[in-house]
mmCIF file with all atom_site columns, C-alpha atoms in Angstrom:
data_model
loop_
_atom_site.group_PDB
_atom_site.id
_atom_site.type_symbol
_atom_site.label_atom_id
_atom_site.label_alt_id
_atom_site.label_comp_id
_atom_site.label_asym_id
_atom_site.label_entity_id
_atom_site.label_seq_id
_atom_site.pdbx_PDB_ins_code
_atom_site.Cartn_x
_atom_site.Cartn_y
_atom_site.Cartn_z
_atom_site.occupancy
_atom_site.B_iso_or_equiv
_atom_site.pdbx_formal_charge
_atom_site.auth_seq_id
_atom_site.auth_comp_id
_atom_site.auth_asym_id
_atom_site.auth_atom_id
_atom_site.pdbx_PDB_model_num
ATOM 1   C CA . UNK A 1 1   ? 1.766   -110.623 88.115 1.00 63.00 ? 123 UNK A CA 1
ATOM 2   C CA . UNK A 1 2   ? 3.823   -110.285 85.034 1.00 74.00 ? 124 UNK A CA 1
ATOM 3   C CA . UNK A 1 3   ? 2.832   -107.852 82.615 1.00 73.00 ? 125 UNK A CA 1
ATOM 4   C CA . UNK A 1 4   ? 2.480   -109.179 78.760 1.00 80.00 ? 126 UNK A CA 1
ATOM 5   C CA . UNK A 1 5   ? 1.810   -107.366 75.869 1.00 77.00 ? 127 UNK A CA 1
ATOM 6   C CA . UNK A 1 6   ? 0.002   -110.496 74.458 1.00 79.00 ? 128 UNK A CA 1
ATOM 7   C CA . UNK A 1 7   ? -2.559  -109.505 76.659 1.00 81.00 ? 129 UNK A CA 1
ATOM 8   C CA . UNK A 1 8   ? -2.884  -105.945 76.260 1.00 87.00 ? 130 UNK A CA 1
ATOM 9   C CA . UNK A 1 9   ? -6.271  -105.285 73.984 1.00 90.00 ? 131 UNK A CA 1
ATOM 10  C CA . UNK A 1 10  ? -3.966  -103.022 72.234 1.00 89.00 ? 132 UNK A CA 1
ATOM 11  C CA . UNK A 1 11  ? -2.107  -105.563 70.610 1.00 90.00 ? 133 UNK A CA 1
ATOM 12  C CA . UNK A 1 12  ? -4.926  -108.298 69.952 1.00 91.00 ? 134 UNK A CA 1
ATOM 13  C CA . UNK A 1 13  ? -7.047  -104.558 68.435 1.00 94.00 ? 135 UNK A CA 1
ATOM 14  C CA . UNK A 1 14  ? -3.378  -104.006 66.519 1.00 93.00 ? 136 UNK A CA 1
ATOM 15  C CA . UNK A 1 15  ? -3.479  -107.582 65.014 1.00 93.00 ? 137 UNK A CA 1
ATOM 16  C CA . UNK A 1 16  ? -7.192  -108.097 63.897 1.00 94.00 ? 138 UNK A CA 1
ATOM 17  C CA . UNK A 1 17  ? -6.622  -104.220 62.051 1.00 94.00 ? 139 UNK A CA 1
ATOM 18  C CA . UNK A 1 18  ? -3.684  -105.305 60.722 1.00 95.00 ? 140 UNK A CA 1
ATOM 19  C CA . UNK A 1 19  ? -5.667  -108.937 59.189 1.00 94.00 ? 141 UNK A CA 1
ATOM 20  C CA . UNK A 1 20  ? -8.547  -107.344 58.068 1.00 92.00 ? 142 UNK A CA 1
ATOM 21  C CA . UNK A 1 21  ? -5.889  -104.813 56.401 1.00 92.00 ? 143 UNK A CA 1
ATOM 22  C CA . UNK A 1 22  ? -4.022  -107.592 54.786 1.00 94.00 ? 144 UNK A CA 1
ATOM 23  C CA . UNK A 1 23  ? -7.025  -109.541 53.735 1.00 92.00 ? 145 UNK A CA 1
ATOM 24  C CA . UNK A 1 24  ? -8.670  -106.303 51.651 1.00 91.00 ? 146 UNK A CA 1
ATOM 25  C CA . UNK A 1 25  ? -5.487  -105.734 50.129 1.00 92.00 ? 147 UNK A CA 1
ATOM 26  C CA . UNK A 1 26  ? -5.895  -109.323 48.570 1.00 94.00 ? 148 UNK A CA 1
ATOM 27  C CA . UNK A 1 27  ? -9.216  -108.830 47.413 1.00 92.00 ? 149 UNK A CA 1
ATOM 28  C CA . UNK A 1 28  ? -8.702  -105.277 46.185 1.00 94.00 ? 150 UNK A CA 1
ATOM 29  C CA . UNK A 1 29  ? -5.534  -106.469 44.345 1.00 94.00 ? 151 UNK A CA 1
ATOM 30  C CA . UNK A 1 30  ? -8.109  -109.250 42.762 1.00 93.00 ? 152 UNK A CA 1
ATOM 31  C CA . UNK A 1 31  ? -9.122  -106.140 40.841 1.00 93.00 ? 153 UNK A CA 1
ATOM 32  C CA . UNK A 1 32  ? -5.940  -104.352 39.923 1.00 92.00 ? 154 UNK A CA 1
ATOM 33  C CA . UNK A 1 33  ? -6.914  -102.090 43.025 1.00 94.00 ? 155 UNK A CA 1
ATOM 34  C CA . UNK A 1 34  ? -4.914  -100.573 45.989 1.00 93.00 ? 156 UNK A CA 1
ATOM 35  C CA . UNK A 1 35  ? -6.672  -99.039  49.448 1.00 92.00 ? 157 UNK A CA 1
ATOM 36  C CA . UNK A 1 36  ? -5.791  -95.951  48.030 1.00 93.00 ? 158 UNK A CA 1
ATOM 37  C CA . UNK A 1 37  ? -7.017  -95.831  44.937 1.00 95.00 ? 159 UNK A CA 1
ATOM 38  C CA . UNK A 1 38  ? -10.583 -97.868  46.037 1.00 95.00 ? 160 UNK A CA 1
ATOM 39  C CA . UNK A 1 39  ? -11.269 -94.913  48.560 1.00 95.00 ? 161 UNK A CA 1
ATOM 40  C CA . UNK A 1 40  ? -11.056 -92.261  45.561 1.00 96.00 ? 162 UNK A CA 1
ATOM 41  C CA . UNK A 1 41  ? -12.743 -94.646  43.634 1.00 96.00 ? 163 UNK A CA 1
ATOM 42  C CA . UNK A 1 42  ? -15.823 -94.973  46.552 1.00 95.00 ? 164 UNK A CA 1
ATOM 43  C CA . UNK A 1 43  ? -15.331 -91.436  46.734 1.00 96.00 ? 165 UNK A CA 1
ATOM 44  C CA . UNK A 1 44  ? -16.335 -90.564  42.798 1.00 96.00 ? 166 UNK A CA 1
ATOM 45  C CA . UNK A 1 45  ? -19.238 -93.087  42.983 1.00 96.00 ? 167 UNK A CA 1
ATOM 46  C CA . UNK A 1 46  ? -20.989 -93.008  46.773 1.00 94.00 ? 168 UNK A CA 1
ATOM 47  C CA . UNK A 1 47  ? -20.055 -89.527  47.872 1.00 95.00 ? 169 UNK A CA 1
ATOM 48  C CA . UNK A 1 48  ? -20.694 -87.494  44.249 1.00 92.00 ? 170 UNK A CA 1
ATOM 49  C CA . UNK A 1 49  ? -17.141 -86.126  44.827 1.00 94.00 ? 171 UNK A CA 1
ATOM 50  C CA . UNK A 1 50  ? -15.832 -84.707  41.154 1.00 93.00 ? 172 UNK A CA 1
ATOM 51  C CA . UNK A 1 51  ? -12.453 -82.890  41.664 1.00 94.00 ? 173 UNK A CA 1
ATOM 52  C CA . UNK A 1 52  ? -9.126  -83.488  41.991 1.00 94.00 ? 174 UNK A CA 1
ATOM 53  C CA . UNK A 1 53  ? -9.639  -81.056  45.635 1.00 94.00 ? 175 UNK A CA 1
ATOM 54  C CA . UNK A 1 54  ? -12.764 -82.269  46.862 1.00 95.00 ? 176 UNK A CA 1
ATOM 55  C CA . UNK A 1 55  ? -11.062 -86.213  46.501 1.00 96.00 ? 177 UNK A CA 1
ATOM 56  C CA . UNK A 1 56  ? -8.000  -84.731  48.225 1.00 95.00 ? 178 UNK A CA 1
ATOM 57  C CA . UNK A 1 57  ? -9.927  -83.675  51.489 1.00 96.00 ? 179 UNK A CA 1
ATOM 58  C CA . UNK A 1 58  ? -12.491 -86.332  51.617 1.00 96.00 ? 180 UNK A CA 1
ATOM 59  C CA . UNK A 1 59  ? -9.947  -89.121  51.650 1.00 95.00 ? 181 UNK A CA 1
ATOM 60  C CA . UNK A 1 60  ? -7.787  -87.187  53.287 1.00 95.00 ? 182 UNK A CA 1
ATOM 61  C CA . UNK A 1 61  ? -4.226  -87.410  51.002 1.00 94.00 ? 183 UNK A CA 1
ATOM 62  C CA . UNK A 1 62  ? -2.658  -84.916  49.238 1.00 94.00 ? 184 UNK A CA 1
ATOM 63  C CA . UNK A 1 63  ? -3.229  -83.155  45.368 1.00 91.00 ? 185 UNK A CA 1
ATOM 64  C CA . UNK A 1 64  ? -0.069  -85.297  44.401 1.00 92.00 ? 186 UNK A CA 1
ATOM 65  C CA . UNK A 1 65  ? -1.042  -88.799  45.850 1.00 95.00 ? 187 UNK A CA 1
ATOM 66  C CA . UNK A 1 66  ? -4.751  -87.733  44.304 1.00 95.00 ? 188 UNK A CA 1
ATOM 67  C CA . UNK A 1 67  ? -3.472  -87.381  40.721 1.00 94.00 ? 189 UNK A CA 1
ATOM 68  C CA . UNK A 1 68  ? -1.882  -90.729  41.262 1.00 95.00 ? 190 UNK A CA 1
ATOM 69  C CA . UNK A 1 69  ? -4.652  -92.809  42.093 1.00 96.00 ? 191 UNK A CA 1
ATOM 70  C CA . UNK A 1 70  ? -6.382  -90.552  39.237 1.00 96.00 ? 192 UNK A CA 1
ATOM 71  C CA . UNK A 1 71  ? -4.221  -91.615  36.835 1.00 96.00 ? 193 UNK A CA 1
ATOM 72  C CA . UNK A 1 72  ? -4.260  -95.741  38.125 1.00 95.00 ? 194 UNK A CA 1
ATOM 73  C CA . UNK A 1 73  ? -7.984  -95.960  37.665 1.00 97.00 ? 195 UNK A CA 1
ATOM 74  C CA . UNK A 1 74  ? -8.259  -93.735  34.696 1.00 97.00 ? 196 UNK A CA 1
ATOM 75  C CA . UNK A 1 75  ? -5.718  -96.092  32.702 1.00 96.00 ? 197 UNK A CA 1
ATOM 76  C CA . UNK A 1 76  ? -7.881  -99.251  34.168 1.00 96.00 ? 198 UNK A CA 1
ATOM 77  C CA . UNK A 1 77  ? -10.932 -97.088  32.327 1.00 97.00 ? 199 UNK A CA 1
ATOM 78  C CA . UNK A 1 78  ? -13.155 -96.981  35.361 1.00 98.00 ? 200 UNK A CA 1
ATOM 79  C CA . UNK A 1 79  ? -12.813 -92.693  35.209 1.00 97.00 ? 201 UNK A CA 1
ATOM 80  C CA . UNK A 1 80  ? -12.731 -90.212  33.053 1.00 97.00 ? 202 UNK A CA 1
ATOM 81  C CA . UNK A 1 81  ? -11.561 -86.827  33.537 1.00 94.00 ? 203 UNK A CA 1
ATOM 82  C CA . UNK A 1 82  ? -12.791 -83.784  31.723 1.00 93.00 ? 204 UNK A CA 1
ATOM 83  C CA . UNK A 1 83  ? -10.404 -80.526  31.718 1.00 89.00 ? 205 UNK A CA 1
ATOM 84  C CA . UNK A 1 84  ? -12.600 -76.621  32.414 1.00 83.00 ? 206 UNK A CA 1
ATOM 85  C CA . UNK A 1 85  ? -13.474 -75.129  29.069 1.00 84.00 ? 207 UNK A CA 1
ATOM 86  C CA . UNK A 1 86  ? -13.157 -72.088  31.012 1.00 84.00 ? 208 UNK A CA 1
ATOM 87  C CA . UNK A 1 87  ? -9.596  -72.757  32.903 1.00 81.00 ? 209 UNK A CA 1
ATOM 88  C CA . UNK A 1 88  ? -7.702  -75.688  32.062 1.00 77.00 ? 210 UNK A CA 1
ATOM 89  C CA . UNK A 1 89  ? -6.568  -76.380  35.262 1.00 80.00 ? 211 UNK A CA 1
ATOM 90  C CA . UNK A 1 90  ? -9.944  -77.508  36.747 1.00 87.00 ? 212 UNK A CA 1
ATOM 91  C CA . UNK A 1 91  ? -10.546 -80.990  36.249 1.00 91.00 ? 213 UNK A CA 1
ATOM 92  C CA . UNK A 1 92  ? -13.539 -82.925  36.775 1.00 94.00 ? 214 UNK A CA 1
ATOM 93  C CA . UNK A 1 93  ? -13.678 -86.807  37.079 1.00 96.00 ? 215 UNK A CA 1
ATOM 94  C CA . UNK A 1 94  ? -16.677 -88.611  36.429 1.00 96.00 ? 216 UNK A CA 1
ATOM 95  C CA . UNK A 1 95  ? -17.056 -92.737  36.619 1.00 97.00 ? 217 UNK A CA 1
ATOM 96  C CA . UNK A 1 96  ? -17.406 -94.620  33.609 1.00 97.00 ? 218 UNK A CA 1
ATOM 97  C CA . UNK A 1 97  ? -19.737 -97.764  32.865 1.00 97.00 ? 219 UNK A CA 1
ATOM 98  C CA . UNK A 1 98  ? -16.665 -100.031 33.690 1.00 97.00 ? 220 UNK A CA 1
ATOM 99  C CA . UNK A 1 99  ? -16.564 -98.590  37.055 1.00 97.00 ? 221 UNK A CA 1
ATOM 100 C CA . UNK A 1 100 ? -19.796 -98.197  37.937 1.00 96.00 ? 222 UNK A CA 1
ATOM 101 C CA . UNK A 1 101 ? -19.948 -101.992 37.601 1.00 96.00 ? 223 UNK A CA 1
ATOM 102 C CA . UNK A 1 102 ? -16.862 -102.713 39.648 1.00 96.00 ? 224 UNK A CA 1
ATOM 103 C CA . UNK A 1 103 ? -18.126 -100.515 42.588 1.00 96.00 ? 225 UNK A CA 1
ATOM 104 C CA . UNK A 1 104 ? -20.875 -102.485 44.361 1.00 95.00 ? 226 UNK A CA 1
ATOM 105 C CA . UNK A 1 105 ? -18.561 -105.605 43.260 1.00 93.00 ? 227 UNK A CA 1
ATOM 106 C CA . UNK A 1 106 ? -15.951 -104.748 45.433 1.00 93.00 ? 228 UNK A CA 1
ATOM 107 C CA . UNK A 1 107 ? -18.035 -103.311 48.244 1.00 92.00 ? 229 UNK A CA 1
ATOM 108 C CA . UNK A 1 108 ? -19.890 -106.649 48.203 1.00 91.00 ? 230 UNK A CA 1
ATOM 109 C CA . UNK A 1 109 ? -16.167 -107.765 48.654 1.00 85.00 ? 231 UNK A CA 1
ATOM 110 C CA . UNK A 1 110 ? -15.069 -105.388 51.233 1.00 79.00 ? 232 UNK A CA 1
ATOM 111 C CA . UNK A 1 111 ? -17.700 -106.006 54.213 1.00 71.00 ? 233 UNK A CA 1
#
């Protein structure tokens, strides 16, 4: 018997990741979104997560790929971000209206 990798699970597992991939990139991008920037964005409104740090390790990205995404959705006005009173280098991000609409939207879209 000849061995295929056409019928190897792997690859068939590889493909239908990849397709799902592909297809919530569409939607996302239906809403000016990326993967990256919907899981900080599902991260502010499911998970109650409010800094720049606590994003980073939830989703699992660096500080610098965090204040990216921060920025993206901030100048789409679905965050805001609040500097300390106390130390101007904390930050705190809170979702706006606009955003708290989008959410269940795009989880809807997402299952």
């Amino acid at each position: 018997m000849t061995y295929s990798f056409q019928s190897s699970v792997g690859y068939w597992v590889t493909r239908l990741a990849r397709s799902l991939e592909a297809e919530l990139e569409k939607r996302l991008a239906e809403h000016g979104m990326t993967r990256g920037s919907w899981a900080v964005l599902s991260a502010i409104a499911h998970h109650d997560k409010t800094t720049p740090a606590e994003l980073s390790a939830y989703v699992g990205i660096d500080g610098a790929a965090i204040t990216r995404h921060l920025d993206r959705i901030a100048k789409q006005g679905l965050i805001t971000r609040r500097r300390g009173t106390k130390d101007r280098r904390s930050v705190t991000v809170k979702i706006t209206a606009k955003g708290a609409e989008l959410v269940p939207k795009i989880a809807a879209e997402s299952l």
